[in-house]
XYZ file of N, CA and C in Angstrom:
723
model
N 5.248 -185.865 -143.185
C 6.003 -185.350 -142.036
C 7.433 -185.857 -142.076
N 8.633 -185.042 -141.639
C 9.859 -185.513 -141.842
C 10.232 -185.470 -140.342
N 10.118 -186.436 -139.414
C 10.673 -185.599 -138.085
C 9.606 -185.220 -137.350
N 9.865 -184.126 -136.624
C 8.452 -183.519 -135.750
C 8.122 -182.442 -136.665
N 8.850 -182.204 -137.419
C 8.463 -180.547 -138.697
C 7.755 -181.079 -139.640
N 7.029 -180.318 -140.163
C 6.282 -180.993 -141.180
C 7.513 -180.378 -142.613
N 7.680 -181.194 -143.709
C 8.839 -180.949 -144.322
C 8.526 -179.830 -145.316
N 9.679 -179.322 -145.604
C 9.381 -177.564 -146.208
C 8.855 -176.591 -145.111
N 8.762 -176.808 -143.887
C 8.169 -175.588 -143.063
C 9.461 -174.831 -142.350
N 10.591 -175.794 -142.558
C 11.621 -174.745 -141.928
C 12.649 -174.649 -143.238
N 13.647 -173.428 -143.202
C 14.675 -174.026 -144.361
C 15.709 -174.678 -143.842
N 16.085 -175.102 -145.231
C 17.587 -176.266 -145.030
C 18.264 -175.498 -144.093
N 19.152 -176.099 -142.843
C 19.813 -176.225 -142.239
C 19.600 -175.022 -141.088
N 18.234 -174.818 -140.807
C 17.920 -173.533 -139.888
C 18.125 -174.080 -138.656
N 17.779 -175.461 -138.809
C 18.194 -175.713 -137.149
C 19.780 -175.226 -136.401
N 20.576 -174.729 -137.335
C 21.970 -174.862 -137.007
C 22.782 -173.218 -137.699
N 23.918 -172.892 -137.518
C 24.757 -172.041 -137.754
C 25.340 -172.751 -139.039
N 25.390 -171.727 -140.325
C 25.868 -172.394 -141.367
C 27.872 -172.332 -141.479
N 28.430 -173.098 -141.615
C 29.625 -172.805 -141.773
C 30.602 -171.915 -142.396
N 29.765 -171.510 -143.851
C 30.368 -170.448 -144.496
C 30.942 -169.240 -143.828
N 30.018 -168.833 -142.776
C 30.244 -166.964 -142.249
C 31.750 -168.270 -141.212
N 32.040 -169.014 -140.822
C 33.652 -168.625 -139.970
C 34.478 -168.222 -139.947
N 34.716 -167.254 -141.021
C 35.570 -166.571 -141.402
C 35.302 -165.362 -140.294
N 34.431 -164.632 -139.857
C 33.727 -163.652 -139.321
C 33.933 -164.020 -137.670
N 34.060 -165.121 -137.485
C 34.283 -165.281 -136.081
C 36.269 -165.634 -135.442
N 36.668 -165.460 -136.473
C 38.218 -166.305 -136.103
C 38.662 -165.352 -135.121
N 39.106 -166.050 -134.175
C 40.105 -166.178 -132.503
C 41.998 -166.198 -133.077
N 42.495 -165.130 -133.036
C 43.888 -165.150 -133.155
C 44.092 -165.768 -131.524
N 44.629 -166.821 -132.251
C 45.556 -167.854 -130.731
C 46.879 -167.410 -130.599
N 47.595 -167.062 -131.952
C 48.950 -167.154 -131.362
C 49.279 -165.779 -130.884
N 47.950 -164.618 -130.451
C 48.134 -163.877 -129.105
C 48.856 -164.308 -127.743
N 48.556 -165.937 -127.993
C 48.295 -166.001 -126.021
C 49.642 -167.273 -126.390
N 50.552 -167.078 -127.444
C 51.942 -167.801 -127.490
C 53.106 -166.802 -127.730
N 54.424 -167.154 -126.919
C 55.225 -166.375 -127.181
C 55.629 -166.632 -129.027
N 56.306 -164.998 -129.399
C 56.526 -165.084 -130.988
C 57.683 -166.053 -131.592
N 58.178 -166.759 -130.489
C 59.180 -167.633 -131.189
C 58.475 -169.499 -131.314
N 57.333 -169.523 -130.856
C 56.618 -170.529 -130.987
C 55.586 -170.509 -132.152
N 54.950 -169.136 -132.632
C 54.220 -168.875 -133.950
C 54.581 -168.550 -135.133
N 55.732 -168.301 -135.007
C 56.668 -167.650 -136.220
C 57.330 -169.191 -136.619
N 56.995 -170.661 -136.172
C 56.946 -171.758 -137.056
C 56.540 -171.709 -137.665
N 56.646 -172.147 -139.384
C 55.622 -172.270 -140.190
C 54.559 -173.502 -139.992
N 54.748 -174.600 -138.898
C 54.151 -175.204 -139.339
C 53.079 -175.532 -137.977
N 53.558 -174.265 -136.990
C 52.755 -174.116 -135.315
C 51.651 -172.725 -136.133
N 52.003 -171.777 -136.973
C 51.674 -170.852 -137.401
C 50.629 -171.420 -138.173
N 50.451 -172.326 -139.145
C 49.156 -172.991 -139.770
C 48.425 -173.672 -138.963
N 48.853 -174.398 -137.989
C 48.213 -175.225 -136.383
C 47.277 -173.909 -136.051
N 47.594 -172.852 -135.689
C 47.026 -171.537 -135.326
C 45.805 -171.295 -135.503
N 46.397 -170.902 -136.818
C 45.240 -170.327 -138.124
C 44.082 -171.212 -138.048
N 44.458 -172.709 -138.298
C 42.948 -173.628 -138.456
C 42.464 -173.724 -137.410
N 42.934 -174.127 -136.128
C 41.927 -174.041 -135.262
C 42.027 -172.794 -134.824
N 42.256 -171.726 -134.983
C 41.432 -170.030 -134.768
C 40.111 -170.080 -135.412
N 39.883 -170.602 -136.746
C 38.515 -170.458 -137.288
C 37.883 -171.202 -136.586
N 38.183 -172.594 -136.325
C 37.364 -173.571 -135.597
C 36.919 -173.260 -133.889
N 37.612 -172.335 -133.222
C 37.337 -171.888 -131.765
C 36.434 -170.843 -131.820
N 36.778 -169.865 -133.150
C 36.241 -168.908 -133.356
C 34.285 -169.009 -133.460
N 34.446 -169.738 -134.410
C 32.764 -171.018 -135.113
C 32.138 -171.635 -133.681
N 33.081 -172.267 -132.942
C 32.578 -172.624 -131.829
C 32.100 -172.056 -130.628
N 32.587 -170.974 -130.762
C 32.024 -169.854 -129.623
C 30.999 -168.946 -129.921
N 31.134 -169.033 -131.675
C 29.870 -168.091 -132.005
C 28.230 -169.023 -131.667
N 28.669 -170.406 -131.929
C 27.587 -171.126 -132.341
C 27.150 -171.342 -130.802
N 27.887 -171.218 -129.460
C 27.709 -172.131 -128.319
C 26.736 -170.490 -127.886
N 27.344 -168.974 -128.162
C 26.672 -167.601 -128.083
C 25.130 -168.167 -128.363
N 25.114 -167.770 -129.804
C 23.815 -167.888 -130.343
C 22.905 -169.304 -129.825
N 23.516 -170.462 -129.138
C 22.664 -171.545 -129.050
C 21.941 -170.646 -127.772
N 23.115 -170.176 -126.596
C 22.554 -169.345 -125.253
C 21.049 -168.706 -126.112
N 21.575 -167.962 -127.007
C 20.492 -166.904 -127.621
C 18.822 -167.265 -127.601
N 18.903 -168.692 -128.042
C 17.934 -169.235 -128.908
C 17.111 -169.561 -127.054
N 17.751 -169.545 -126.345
C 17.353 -170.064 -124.555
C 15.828 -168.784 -124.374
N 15.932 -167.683 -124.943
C 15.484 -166.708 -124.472
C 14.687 -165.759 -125.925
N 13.133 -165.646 -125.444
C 12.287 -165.397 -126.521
C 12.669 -163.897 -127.480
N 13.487 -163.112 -126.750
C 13.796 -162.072 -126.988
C 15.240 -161.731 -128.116
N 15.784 -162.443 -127.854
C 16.899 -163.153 -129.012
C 16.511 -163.865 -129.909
N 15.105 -165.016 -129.310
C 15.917 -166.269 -130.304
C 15.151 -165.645 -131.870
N 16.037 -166.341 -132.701
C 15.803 -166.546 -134.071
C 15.366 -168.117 -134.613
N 16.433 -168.825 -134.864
C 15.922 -170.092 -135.504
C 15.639 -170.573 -134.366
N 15.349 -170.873 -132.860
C 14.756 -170.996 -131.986
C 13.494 -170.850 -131.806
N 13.223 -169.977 -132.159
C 11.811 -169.591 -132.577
C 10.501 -170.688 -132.626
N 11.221 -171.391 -133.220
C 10.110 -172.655 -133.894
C 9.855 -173.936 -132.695
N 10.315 -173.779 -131.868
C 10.921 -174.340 -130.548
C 9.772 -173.545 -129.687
N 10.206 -172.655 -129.439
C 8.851 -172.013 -128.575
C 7.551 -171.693 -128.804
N 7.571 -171.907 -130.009
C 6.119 -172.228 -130.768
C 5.636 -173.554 -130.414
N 6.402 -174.485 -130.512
C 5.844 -175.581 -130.199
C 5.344 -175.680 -128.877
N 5.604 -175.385 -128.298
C 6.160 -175.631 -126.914
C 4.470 -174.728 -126.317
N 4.112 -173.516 -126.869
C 2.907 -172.913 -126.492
C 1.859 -173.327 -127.598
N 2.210 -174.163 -128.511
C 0.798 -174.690 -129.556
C 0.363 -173.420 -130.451
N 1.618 -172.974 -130.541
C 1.641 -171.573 -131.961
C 1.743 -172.118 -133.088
N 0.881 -171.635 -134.033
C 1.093 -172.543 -135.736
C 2.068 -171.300 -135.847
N 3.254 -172.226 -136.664
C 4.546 -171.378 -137.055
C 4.056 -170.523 -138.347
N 4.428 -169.205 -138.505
C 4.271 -168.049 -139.704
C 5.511 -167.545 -140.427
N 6.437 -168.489 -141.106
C 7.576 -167.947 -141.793
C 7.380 -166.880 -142.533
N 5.937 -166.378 -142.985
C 6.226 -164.962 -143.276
C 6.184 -163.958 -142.500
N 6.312 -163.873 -141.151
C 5.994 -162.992 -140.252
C 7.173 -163.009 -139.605
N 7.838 -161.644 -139.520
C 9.398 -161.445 -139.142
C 9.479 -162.188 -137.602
N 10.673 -162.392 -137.366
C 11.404 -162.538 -135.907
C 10.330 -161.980 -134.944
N 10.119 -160.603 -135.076
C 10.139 -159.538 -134.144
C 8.323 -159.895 -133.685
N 7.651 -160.241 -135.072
C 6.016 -160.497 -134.844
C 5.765 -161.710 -134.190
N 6.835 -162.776 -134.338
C 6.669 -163.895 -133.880
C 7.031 -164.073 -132.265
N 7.897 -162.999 -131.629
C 8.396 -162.886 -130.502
C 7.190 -162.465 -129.958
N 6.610 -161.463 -130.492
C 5.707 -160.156 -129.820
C 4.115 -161.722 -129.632
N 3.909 -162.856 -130.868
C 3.006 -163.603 -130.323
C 3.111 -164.387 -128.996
N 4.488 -164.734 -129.138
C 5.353 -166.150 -127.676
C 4.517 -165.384 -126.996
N 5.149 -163.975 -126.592
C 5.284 -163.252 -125.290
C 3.814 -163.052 -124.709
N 3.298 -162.836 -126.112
C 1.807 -162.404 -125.689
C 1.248 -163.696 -124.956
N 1.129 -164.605 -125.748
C 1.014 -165.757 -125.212
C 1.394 -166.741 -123.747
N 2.676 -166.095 -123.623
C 3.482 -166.572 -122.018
C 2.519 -165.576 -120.878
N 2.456 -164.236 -121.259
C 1.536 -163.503 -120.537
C -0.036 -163.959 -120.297
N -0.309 -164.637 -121.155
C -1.667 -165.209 -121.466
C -2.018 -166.227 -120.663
N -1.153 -167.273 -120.389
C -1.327 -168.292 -119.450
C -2.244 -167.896 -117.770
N -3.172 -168.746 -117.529
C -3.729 -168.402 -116.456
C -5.489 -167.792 -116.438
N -5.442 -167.597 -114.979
C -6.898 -166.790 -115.183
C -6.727 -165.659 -115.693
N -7.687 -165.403 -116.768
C -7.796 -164.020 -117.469
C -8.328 -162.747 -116.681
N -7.765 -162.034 -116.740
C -8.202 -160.903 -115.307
C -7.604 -159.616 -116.499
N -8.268 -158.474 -116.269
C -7.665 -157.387 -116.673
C -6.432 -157.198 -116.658
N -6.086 -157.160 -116.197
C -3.985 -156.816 -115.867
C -3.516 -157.910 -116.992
N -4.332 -159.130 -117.164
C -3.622 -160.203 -118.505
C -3.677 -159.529 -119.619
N -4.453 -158.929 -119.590
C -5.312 -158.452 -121.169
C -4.197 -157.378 -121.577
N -3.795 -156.261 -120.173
C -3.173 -155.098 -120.597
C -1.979 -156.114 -120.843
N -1.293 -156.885 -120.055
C 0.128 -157.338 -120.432
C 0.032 -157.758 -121.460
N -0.502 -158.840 -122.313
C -0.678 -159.372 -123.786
C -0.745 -158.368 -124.477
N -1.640 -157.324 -124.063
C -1.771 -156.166 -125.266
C -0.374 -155.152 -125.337
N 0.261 -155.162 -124.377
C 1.813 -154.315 -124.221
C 2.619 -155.379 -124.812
N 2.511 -156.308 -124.755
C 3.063 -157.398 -125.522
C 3.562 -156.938 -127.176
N 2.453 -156.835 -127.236
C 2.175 -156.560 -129.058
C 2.343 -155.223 -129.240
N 1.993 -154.031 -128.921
C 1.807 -152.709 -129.133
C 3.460 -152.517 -129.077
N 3.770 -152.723 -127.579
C 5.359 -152.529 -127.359
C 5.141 -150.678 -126.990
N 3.875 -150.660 -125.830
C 3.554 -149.452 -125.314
C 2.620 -149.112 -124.440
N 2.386 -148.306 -123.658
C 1.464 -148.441 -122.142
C -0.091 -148.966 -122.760
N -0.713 -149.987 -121.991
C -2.053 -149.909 -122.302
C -3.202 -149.812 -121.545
N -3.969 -149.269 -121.247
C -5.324 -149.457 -120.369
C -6.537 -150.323 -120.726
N -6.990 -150.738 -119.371
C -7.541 -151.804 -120.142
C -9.317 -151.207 -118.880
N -10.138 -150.725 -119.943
C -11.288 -150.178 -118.979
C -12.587 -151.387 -119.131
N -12.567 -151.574 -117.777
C -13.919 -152.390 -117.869
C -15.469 -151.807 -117.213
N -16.307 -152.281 -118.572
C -17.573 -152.327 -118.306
C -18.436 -152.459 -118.262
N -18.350 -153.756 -116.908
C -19.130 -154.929 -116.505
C -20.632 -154.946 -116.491
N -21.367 -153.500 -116.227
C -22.650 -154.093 -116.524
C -22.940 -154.303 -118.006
N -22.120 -154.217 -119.026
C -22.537 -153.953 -120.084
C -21.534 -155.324 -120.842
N -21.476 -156.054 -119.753
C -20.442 -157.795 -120.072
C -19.211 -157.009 -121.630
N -18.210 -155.946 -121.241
C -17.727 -155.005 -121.918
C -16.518 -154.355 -121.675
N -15.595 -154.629 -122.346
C -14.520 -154.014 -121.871
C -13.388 -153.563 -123.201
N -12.767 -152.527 -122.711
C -12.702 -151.284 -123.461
C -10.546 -151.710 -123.675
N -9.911 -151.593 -124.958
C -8.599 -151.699 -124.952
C -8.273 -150.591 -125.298
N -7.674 -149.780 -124.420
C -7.408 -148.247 -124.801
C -5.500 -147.986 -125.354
N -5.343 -148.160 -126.421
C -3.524 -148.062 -126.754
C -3.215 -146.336 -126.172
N -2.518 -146.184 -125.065
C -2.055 -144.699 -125.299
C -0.726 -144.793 -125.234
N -0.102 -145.632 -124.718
C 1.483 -145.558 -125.264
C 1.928 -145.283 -126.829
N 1.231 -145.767 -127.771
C 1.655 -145.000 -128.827
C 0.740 -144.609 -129.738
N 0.925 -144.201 -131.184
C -0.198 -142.915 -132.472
C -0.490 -144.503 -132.665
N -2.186 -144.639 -133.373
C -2.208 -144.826 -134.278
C -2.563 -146.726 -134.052
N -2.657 -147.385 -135.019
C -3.130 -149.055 -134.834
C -2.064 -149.879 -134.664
N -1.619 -150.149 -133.722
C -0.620 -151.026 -133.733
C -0.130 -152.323 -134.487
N 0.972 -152.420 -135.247
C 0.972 -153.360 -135.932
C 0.963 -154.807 -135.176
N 0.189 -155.473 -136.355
C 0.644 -157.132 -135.534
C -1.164 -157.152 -135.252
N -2.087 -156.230 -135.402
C -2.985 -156.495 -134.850
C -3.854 -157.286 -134.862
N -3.927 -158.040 -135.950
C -4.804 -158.944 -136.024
C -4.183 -160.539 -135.218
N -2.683 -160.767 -135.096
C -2.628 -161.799 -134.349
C -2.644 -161.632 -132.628
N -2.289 -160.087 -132.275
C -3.453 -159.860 -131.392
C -4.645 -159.647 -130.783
N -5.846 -160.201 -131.870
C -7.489 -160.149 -131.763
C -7.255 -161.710 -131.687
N -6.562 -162.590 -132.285
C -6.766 -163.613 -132.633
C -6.008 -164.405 -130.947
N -5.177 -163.846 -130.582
C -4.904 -164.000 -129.061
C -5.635 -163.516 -127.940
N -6.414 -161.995 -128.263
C -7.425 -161.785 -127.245
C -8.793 -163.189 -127.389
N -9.312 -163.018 -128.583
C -10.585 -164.412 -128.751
C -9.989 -165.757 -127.742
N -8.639 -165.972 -127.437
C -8.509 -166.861 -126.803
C -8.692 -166.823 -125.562
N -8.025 -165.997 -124.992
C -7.868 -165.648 -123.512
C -8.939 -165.253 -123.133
N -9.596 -164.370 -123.655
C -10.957 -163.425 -122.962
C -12.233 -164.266 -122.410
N -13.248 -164.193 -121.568
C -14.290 -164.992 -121.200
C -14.954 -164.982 -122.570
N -15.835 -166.272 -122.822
C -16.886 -166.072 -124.124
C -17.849 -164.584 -124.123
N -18.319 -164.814 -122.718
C -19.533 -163.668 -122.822
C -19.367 -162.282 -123.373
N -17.899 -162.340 -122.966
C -17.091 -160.458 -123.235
C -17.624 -160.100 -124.583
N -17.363 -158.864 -124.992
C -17.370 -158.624 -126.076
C -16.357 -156.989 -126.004
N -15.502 -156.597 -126.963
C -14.718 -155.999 -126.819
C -14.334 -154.705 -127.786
N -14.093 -153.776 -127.779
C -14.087 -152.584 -128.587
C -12.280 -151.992 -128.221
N -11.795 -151.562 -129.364
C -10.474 -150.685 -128.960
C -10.620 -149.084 -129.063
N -9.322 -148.414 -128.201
C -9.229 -146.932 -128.802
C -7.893 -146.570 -128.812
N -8.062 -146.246 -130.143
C -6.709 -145.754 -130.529
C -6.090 -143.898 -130.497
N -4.550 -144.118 -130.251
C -4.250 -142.995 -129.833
C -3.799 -142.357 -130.833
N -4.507 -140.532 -131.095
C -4.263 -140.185 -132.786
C -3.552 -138.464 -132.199
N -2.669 -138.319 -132.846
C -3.166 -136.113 -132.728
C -3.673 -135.737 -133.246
N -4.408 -134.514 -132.288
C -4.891 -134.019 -132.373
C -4.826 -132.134 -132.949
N -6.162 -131.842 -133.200
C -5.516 -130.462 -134.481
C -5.147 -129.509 -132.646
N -5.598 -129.365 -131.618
C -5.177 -128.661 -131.081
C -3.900 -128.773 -130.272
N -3.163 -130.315 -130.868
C -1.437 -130.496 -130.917
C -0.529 -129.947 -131.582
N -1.355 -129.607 -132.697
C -0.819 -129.118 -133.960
C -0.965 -127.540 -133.963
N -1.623 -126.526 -133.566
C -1.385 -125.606 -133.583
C -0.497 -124.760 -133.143
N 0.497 -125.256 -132.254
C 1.417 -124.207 -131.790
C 2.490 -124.757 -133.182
N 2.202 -125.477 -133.751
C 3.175 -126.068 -134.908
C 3.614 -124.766 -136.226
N 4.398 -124.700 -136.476
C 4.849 -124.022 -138.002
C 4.699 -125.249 -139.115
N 4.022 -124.211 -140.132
C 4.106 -125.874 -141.539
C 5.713 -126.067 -141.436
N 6.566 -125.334 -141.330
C 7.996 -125.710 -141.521
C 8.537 -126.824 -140.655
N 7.662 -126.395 -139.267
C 7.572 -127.854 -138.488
C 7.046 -129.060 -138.978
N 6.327 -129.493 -139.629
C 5.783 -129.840 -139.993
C 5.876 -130.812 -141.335
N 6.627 -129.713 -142.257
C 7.083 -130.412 -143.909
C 7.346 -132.088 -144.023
N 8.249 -132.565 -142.684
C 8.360 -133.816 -142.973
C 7.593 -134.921 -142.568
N 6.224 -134.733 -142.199
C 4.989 -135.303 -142.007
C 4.059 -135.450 -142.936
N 3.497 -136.598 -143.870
C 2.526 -136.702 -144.678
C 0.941 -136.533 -143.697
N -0.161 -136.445 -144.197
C -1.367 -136.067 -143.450
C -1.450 -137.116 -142.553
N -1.526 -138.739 -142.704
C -1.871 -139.738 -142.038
C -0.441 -139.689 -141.152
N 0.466 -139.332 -141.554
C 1.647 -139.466 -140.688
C 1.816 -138.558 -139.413
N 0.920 -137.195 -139.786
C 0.757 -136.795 -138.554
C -0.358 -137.103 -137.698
N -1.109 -137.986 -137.899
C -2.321 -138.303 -137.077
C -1.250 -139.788 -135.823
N -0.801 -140.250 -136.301
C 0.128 -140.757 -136.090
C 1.580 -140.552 -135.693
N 1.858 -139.429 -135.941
C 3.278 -138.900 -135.562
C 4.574 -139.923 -136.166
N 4.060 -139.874 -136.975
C 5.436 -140.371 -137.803
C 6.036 -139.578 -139.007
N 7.688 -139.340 -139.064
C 7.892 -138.126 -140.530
C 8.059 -139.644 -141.155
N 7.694 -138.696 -142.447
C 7.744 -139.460 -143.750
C 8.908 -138.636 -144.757
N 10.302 -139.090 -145.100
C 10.923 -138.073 -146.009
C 10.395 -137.884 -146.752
N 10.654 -136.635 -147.429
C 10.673 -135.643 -149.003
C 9.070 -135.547 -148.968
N 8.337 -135.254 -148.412
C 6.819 -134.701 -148.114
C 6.830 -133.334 -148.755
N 6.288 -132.746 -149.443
C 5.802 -131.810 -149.946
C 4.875 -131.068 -149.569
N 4.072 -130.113 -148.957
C 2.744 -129.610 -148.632
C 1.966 -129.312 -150.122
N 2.389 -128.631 -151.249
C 1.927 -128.052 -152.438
C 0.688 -127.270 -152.140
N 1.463 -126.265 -151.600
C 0.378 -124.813 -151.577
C -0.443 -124.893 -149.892
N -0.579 -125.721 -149.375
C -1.284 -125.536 -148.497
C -0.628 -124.585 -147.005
N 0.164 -124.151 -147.323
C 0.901 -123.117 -146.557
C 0.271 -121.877 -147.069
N -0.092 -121.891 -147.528
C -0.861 -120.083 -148.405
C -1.378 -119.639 -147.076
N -2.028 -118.527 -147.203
C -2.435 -117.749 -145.932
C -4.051 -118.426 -146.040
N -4.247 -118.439 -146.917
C -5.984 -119.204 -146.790
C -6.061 -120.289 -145.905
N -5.250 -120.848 -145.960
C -5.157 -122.284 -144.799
C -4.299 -122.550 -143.321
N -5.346 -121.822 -142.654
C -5.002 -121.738 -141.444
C -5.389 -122.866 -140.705
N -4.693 -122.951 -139.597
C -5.310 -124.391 -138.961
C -6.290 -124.180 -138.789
N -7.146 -123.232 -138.421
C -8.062 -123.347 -137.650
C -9.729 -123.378 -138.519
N -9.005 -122.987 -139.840
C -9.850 -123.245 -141.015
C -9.971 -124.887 -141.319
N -8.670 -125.072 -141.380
C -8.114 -127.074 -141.729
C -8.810 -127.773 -140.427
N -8.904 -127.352 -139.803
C -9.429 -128.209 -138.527
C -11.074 -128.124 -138.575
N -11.305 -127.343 -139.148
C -13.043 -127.258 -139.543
C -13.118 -128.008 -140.769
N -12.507 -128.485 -141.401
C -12.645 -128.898 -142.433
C -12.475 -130.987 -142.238
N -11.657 -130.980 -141.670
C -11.704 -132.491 -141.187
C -10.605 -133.371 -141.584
N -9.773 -134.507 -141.169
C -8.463 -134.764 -141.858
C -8.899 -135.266 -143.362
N -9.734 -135.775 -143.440
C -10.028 -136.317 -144.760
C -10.361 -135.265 -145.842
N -11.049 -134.452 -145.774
C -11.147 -133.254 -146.458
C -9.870 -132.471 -146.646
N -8.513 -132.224 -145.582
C -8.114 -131.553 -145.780
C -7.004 -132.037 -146.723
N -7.078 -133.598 -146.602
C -5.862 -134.617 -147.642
C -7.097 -134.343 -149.068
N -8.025 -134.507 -149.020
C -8.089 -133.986 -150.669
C -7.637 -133.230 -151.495
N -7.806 -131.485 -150.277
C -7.599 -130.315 -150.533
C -5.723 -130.843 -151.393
N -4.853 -131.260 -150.255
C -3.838 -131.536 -150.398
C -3.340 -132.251 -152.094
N -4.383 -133.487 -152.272
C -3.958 -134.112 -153.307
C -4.537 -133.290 -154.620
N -5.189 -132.420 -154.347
C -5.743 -131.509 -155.056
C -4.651 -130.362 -156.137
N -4.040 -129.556 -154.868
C -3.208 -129.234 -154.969
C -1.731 -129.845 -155.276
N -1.287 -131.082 -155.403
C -0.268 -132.009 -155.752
C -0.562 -131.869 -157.294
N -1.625 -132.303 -157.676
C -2.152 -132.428 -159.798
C -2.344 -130.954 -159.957
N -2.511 -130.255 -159.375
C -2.541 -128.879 -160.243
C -1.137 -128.304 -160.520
N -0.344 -128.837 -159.466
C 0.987 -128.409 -159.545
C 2.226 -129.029 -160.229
């Protein structure tokens, strides 16, 4: 242990703003002097050095504010981990590590439904319902704010196991489209959606259909057929072509 960090868990000098970028922050001072006081050569270099140095100092006093608040902070981060008994994850961006704090700050307390949905909006970063059903010691996490499995999910199972009563036991449902979303659709609507991307609603560039626009493949044929069947058909048609 080096400190309270265990050593190698943070990098060199994360606790702090590195000096190199001050160039990026410099404060022209001799704005706020008349031009016959800066046009010294030797009030004019006075200037210049401490412009970088006011400049550095205001960025660093910004970003310290930053680090105050889970939603900003960056090298802060490791600070509010401690602070809620989070094992730190340097491979897990800013954004996953915020989405645990938060879940976690929401988490505090008696566990009641309304905790569960806030922790789970936490992480999703979208409306959630949370259905319970109690004779069956059972309760239901329904994502409909957005397509599809929300990322991050497993350090949100690993935050529900905490919070939730032992007895619970818990199932999710995820929100997908559907083929009768898709039918008022044109494939032209469509082109920049891979198969899983529209179950999900996400475009994917330079998507190709390869043939499945033919008149044989109507939705309503593709929708009898099933998404998985119809991505064969698809990759099918990709090697023949």
């Amino acid at each position: 242990m080096y400190g309270k960090n265990q050593y190698g868990l943070i990098q060199y000098a994360r606790d702090s703003t590195p000096d190199s970028g001050q160039t990026d922050y410099y404060i022209d001072l001799k704005q706020y002097v008349p031009p016959f006081v800066y046009e010294k050569k030797e009030m004019d270099a006075l200037y210049t050095a401490q412009g970088y140095e006011a400049g550095l100092a205001r960025h660093n006093l910004e970003d310290l504010v930053e680090q105050c608040f889970v939603s900003t902070a960056t090298w802060g981060l490791i600070r509010w981990e401690e602070v809620f008994g989070i094992a730190t994850n340097m491979s897990l961006s800013y954004e996953q590590r915020r989405e645990i704090i938060m879940a976690k700050i929401r988490g505090q307390g008696t566990t009641t439904a309304e905790m569960i949905k806030d922790v789970a909006e936490a992480f999703s970063g979208g409306e959630v319902e949370v259905i319970e059903d109690n004779s069956n010691y059972h309760f239901i996490v329904r994502f409909i704010g957005i397509y599809g499995i929300p990322r991050n999910m497993q350090a949100f199972i690993t935050m529900l196991e905490e919070i939730k009563p032992a007895h619970l036991w818990y199932t999710f449902d995820y929100k997908y489209i559907k083929w009768n979303d898709l039918k008022p659709r044109t494939w032209n609507d469509l082109r920049p959606y891979t198969w899983n991307g529209l179950r999900v609603n996400e475009i994917t560039p330079f998507v190709s259909w390869n043939g499945l626009q033919e008149e044989e493949y109507t939705w309503n044929r593709l929708a009898a057929y099933g998404w998985e069947k119809v991505k064969e058909i698809e990759e099918a048609k990709r090697i023949c072509n």
